[in-house]
PDB file of C-alpha atoms in Angstrom:
ATOM      1  CA  MET A  24      18.613 -44.122 -23.757  1.00  0.00           C
ATOM      2  CA  ASN A  25      19.913 -47.239 -22.487  1.00  0.00           C
ATOM      3  CA  ASP A  26      17.724 -46.684 -19.203  1.00  0.00           C
ATOM      4  CA  GLU A  27      14.339 -46.195 -21.240  1.00  0.00           C
ATOM      5  CA  VAL A  28      15.028 -49.427 -23.199  1.00  0.00           C
ATOM      6  CA  LEU A  29      15.564 -51.393 -20.311  1.00  0.00           C
ATOM      7  CA  ARG A  30      12.631 -49.952 -18.545  1.00  0.00           C
ATOM      8  CA  ALA A  31      10.647 -50.894 -21.762  1.00  0.00           C
ATOM      9  CA  ALA A  32      12.011 -54.345 -21.457  1.00  0.00           C
ATOM     10  CA  ASP A  33      11.320 -54.445 -17.706  1.00  0.00           C
ATOM     11  CA  ALA A  34       7.907 -53.648 -18.223  1.00  0.00           C
ATOM     12  CA  LEU A  35       7.297 -56.276 -20.949  1.00  0.00           C
ATOM     13  CA  VAL A  36       9.306 -58.763 -19.030  1.00  0.00           C
ATOM     14  CA  ALA A  37       7.131 -57.940 -15.551  1.00  0.00           C
ATOM     15  CA  ALA A  38       3.701 -58.392 -17.618  1.00  0.00           C
ATOM     16  CA  PHE A  39       4.784 -61.357 -18.945  1.00  0.00           C
ATOM     17  CA  GLY A  40       5.879 -62.604 -15.691  1.00  0.00           C
ATOM     18  CA  GLU A  41       2.832 -61.800 -13.870  1.00  0.00           C
ATOM     19  CA  GLY A  42       0.486 -63.035 -16.584  1.00  0.00           C
ATOM     20  CA  ARG A  43      -0.772 -59.262 -17.390  1.00  0.00           C
ATOM     21  CA  LEU A  44      -1.474 -60.182 -21.020  1.00  0.00           C
ATOM     22  CA  ASP A  45      -3.028 -57.039 -22.260  1.00  0.00           C
ATOM     23  CA  ASP A  46       0.077 -55.077 -21.103  1.00  0.00           C
ATOM     24  CA  TYR A  47       2.413 -57.624 -22.512  1.00  0.00           C
ATOM     25  CA  PHE A  48       1.116 -57.529 -25.776  1.00  0.00           C
ATOM     26  CA  ALA A  49       0.612 -53.806 -25.937  1.00  0.00           C
ATOM     27  CA  ALA A  50       4.271 -53.713 -25.426  1.00  0.00           C
ATOM     28  CA  PHE A  51       4.740 -54.901 -28.780  1.00  0.00           C
ATOM     29  CA  ALA A  52       3.835 -53.076 -32.149  1.00  0.00           C
ATOM     30  CA  PRO A  53       1.106 -54.348 -34.097  1.00  0.00           C
ATOM     31  CA  ASP A  54       3.280 -55.458 -36.901  1.00  0.00           C
ATOM     32  CA  ALA A  55       5.985 -57.016 -34.674  1.00  0.00           C
ATOM     33  CA  THR A  56       7.298 -60.648 -35.555  1.00  0.00           C
ATOM     34  CA  PHE A  57       8.367 -63.773 -33.409  1.00  0.00           C
ATOM     35  CA  VAL A  58      10.448 -66.566 -33.939  1.00  0.00           C
ATOM     36  CA  PHE A  59      10.332 -69.298 -31.482  1.00  0.00           C
ATOM     37  CA  HIS A  60      12.650 -72.014 -31.531  1.00  0.00           C
ATOM     38  CA  THR A  61       9.600 -74.766 -31.145  1.00  0.00           C
ATOM     39  CA  THR A  62       7.448 -73.279 -33.654  1.00  0.00           C
ATOM     40  CA  SER A  63       7.700 -74.264 -37.678  1.00  0.00           C
ATOM     41  CA  GLU A  64       6.962 -70.959 -38.688  1.00  0.00           C
ATOM     42  CA  ARG A  65       7.235 -67.089 -38.023  1.00  0.00           C
ATOM     43  CA  LEU A  66       4.533 -65.288 -36.397  1.00  0.00           C
ATOM     44  CA  GLY A  67       3.916 -62.260 -38.586  1.00  0.00           C
ATOM     45  CA  SER A  68       2.047 -59.972 -36.110  1.00  0.00           C
ATOM     46  CA  THR A  69       1.027 -59.580 -32.489  1.00  0.00           C
ATOM     47  CA  ALA A  70      -2.205 -60.682 -33.520  1.00  0.00           C
ATOM     48  CA  ASP A  71      -0.991 -64.124 -34.581  1.00  0.00           C
ATOM     49  CA  TYR A  72       0.955 -64.540 -31.547  1.00  0.00           C
ATOM     50  CA  ARG A  73      -1.950 -63.588 -29.352  1.00  0.00           C
ATOM     51  CA  ALA A  74      -4.073 -66.249 -30.936  1.00  0.00           C
ATOM     52  CA  LEU A  75      -1.520 -68.866 -30.600  1.00  0.00           C
ATOM     53  CA  TRP A  76      -1.369 -67.659 -26.744  1.00  0.00           C
ATOM     54  CA  ASP A  77      -5.166 -67.990 -26.612  1.00  0.00           C
ATOM     55  CA  ARG A  78      -5.195 -71.439 -28.236  1.00  0.00           C
ATOM     56  CA  TRP A  79      -2.473 -72.490 -25.499  1.00  0.00           C
ATOM     57  CA  VAL A  80      -4.741 -71.417 -22.632  1.00  0.00           C
ATOM     58  CA  VAL A  81      -7.844 -73.206 -24.057  1.00  0.00           C
ATOM     59  CA  GLU A  82      -6.074 -76.381 -24.857  1.00  0.00           C
ATOM     60  CA  ASP A  83      -3.492 -76.880 -22.087  1.00  0.00           C
ATOM     61  CA  ASP A  84      -4.699 -74.509 -19.252  1.00  0.00           C
ATOM     62  CA  PHE A  85      -1.226 -72.769 -20.134  1.00  0.00           C
ATOM     63  CA  ARG A  86      -0.401 -70.007 -17.396  1.00  0.00           C
ATOM     64  CA  VAL A  87       2.787 -68.324 -16.815  1.00  0.00           C
ATOM     65  CA  LEU A  88       3.578 -68.578 -13.020  1.00  0.00           C
ATOM     66  CA  SER A  89       7.154 -66.574 -13.310  1.00  0.00           C
ATOM     67  CA  CYS A  90       9.936 -65.000 -15.533  1.00  0.00           C
ATOM     68  CA  VAL A  91      13.481 -64.023 -14.520  1.00  0.00           C
ATOM     69  CA  SER A  92      15.576 -61.948 -16.680  1.00  0.00           C
ATOM     70  CA  THR A  93      19.447 -61.992 -16.323  1.00  0.00           C
ATOM     71  CA  ASP A  94      22.608 -61.241 -18.189  1.00  0.00           C
ATOM     72  CA  ARG A  95      20.842 -58.040 -19.788  1.00  0.00           C
ATOM     73  CA  LEU A  96      22.657 -56.107 -22.578  1.00  0.00           C
ATOM     74  CA  VAL A  97      21.025 -53.177 -24.671  1.00  0.00           C
ATOM     75  CA  GLN A  98      22.754 -52.058 -27.888  1.00  0.00           C
ATOM     76  CA  LEU A  99      21.400 -48.645 -29.306  1.00  0.00           C
ATOM     77  CA  LEU A 100      20.902 -48.284 -32.811  1.00  0.00           C
ATOM     78  CA  GLY A 101      19.692 -44.992 -33.378  1.00  0.00           C
ATOM     79  CA  ASP A 102      15.875 -45.219 -33.011  1.00  0.00           C
ATOM     80  CA  SER A 103      16.237 -48.855 -32.653  1.00  0.00           C
ATOM     81  CA  ALA A 104      17.732 -50.987 -29.873  1.00  0.00           C
ATOM     82  CA  VAL A 105      18.533 -54.724 -29.620  1.00  0.00           C
ATOM     83  CA  PHE A 106      17.851 -56.013 -25.920  1.00  0.00           C
ATOM     84  CA  THR A 107      19.432 -59.624 -25.340  1.00  0.00           C
ATOM     85  CA  HIS A 108      19.203 -61.637 -22.127  1.00  0.00           C
ATOM     86  CA  LEU A 109      18.645 -65.044 -20.469  1.00  0.00           C
ATOM     87  CA  VAL A 110      15.095 -66.074 -19.188  1.00  0.00           C
ATOM     88  CA  GLU A 111      14.096 -68.786 -16.892  1.00  0.00           C
ATOM     89  CA  THR A 112      10.262 -69.102 -17.077  1.00  0.00           C
ATOM     90  CA  THR A 113       8.039 -71.409 -15.187  1.00  0.00           C
ATOM     91  CA  VAL A 114       4.481 -72.210 -16.433  1.00  0.00           C
ATOM     92  CA  SER A 115       1.887 -74.322 -15.533  1.00  0.00           C
ATOM     93  CA  THR A 116      -0.396 -76.543 -17.991  1.00  0.00           C
ATOM     94  CA  THR A 117      -2.649 -79.611 -17.634  1.00  0.00           C
ATOM     95  CA  ALA A 118       0.789 -81.511 -17.553  1.00  0.00           C
ATOM     96  CA  GLY A 119       2.091 -79.827 -14.617  1.00  0.00           C
ATOM     97  CA  VAL A 120       4.708 -77.046 -13.922  1.00  0.00           C
ATOM     98  CA  GLU A 121       7.526 -76.678 -16.103  1.00  0.00           C
ATOM     99  CA  THR A 122      10.842 -74.371 -16.151  1.00  0.00           C
ATOM    100  CA  THR A 123      12.582 -73.317 -19.183  1.00  0.00           C
ATOM    101  CA  HIS A 124      15.731 -71.607 -19.683  1.00  0.00           C
ATOM    102  CA  GLU A 125      16.259 -69.986 -22.509  1.00  0.00           C
ATOM    103  CA  ARG A 126      17.762 -66.761 -24.244  1.00  0.00           C
ATOM    104  CA  GLU A 127      16.172 -63.928 -26.040  1.00  0.00           C
ATOM    105  CA  THR A 128      16.690 -61.155 -28.480  1.00  0.00           C
ATOM    106  CA  ILE A 129      14.044 -58.578 -28.506  1.00  0.00           C
ATOM    107  CA  VAL A 130      14.442 -55.365 -31.008  1.00  0.00           C
ATOM    108  CA  PHE A 131      12.870 -52.328 -29.773  1.00  0.00           C
ATOM    109  CA  ARG A 132      12.172 -49.145 -32.108  1.00  0.00           C
ATOM    110  CA  ARG A 133      11.589 -45.649 -30.761  1.00  0.00           C
ATOM    111  CA  GLN A 134       8.010 -44.277 -31.600  1.00  0.00           C
ATOM    112  CA  ALA A 135       7.400 -40.491 -32.372  1.00  0.00           C
ATOM    113  CA  HIS A 136       6.392 -39.725 -28.861  1.00  0.00           C
ATOM    114  CA  GLY A 137       9.635 -41.481 -27.481  1.00  0.00           C
ATOM    115  CA  HIS A 138       8.179 -44.453 -26.141  1.00  0.00           C
ATOM    116  CA  TRP A 139       9.982 -47.674 -27.115  1.00  0.00           C
ATOM    117  CA  LEU A 140       8.028 -50.659 -28.730  1.00  0.00           C
ATOM    118  CA  ALA A 141       9.180 -54.102 -29.245  1.00  0.00           C
ATOM    119  CA  VAL A 142       9.140 -54.900 -32.926  1.00  0.00           C
ATOM    120  CA  HIS A 143      10.631 -58.376 -33.248  1.00  0.00           C
ATOM    121  CA  GLU A 144      11.624 -61.286 -30.743  1.00  0.00           C
ATOM    122  CA  HIS A 145      13.578 -64.230 -31.150  1.00  0.00           C
ATOM    123  CA  LEU A 146      13.437 -67.161 -28.412  1.00  0.00           C
ATOM    124  CA  SER A 147      16.226 -69.936 -28.483  1.00  0.00           C
ATOM    125  CA  ALA A 148      17.159 -72.699 -26.034  1.00  0.00           C
ATOM    126  CA  ALA A 149      19.783 -71.673 -24.109  1.00  0.00           C
ATOM    127  CA  PRO A 150      22.996 -73.714 -24.408  1.00  0.00           C
ATOM    128  CA  GLY A 151      24.067 -76.019 -21.951  1.00  0.00           C
ATOM    129  CA  THR A 152      20.512 -76.183 -20.542  1.00  0.00           C
ATOM    130  CA  THR A 153      17.407 -78.810 -20.845  1.00  0.00           C
ATOM    131  CA  THR A 154      14.799 -77.425 -22.519  1.00  0.00           C
ATOM    132  CA  ALA A 155      12.435 -77.643 -19.382  1.00  0.00           C
ATOM    133  CA  THR A 156      12.323 -79.379 -16.236  1.00  0.00           C
ATOM    134  CA  ALA A 157       9.040 -80.671 -15.286  1.00  0.00           C
ATOM    135  CA  THR A 158       7.201 -81.485 -11.846  1.00  0.00           C
ATOM    136  CA  ASP A 159       4.111 -83.084 -11.038  1.00  0.00           C
ATOM    137  CA  THR A 160       3.718 -84.384 -14.509  1.00  0.00           C
ATOM    138  CA  ALA A 161       1.581 -87.602 -15.099  1.00  0.00           C
ATOM    139  CA  THR A 162       3.507 -89.272 -17.741  1.00  0.00           C
ATOM    140  CA  THR A 163       6.507 -88.930 -19.832  1.00  0.00           C
ATOM    141  CA  THR A 164       4.527 -88.713 -22.806  1.00  0.00           C
ATOM    142  CA  ALA A 165       2.466 -85.551 -21.191  1.00  0.00           C
ATOM    143  CA  THR A 166       5.698 -83.874 -20.150  1.00  0.00           C
ATOM    144  CA  ALA A 167       7.069 -84.291 -23.816  1.00  0.00           C
ATOM    145  CA  THR A 168       3.971 -82.683 -25.199  1.00  0.00           C
ATOM    146  CA  ALA A 169       3.790 -80.057 -22.444  1.00  0.00           C
ATOM    147  CA  THR A 170       7.421 -79.219 -23.033  1.00  0.00           C
ATOM    148  CA  ALA A 171       7.166 -78.558 -26.634  1.00  0.00           C
ATOM    149  CA  THR A 172       3.961 -76.630 -26.045  1.00  0.00           C
ATOM    150  CA  ILE A 173       5.379 -74.405 -23.363  1.00  0.00           C
ATOM    151  CA  THR A 174       8.802 -73.455 -24.865  1.00  0.00           C
ATOM    152  CA  GLU A 175       6.500 -72.088 -27.807  1.00  0.00           C
ATOM    153  CA  THR A 176       5.421 -69.244 -25.617  1.00  0.00           C
ATOM    154  CA  GLU A 177       8.565 -68.111 -23.963  1.00  0.00           C
ATOM    155  CA  ARG A 178       9.303 -65.620 -26.848  1.00  0.00           C
TER     156      ARG A 178
END
């Protein structure tokens, strides 16, 4: 079963990193919750997260360029599993290109037909790293604003 959870996690990360938003959001249960270190509140559903994502696109021309998952661990708990990993994500906004280093926990629940869906995601800054590094940014203020926006998206 570890392999099944890893396949579900790999599919989720790949869809995120490749910008396949429909596939990415389909990897989450409709009632999934999301806790990001840069947002002030928990997001209470996948629809809430998608609406926030769409706002980032409109306001900042937000796009994920790549996402790399390392240091992966699956803990099986019956019909639930906890997946933890480190993620390095590169995104583009109107402020430039940013790379973040974070750690993430995704809780999966096995569905009746055996498929694993994500039901909770928690993202935090990786210890010992800066939140983001920027290239091609116009000003320090723009970089700070973009960094705050970008790190919200990284689950």
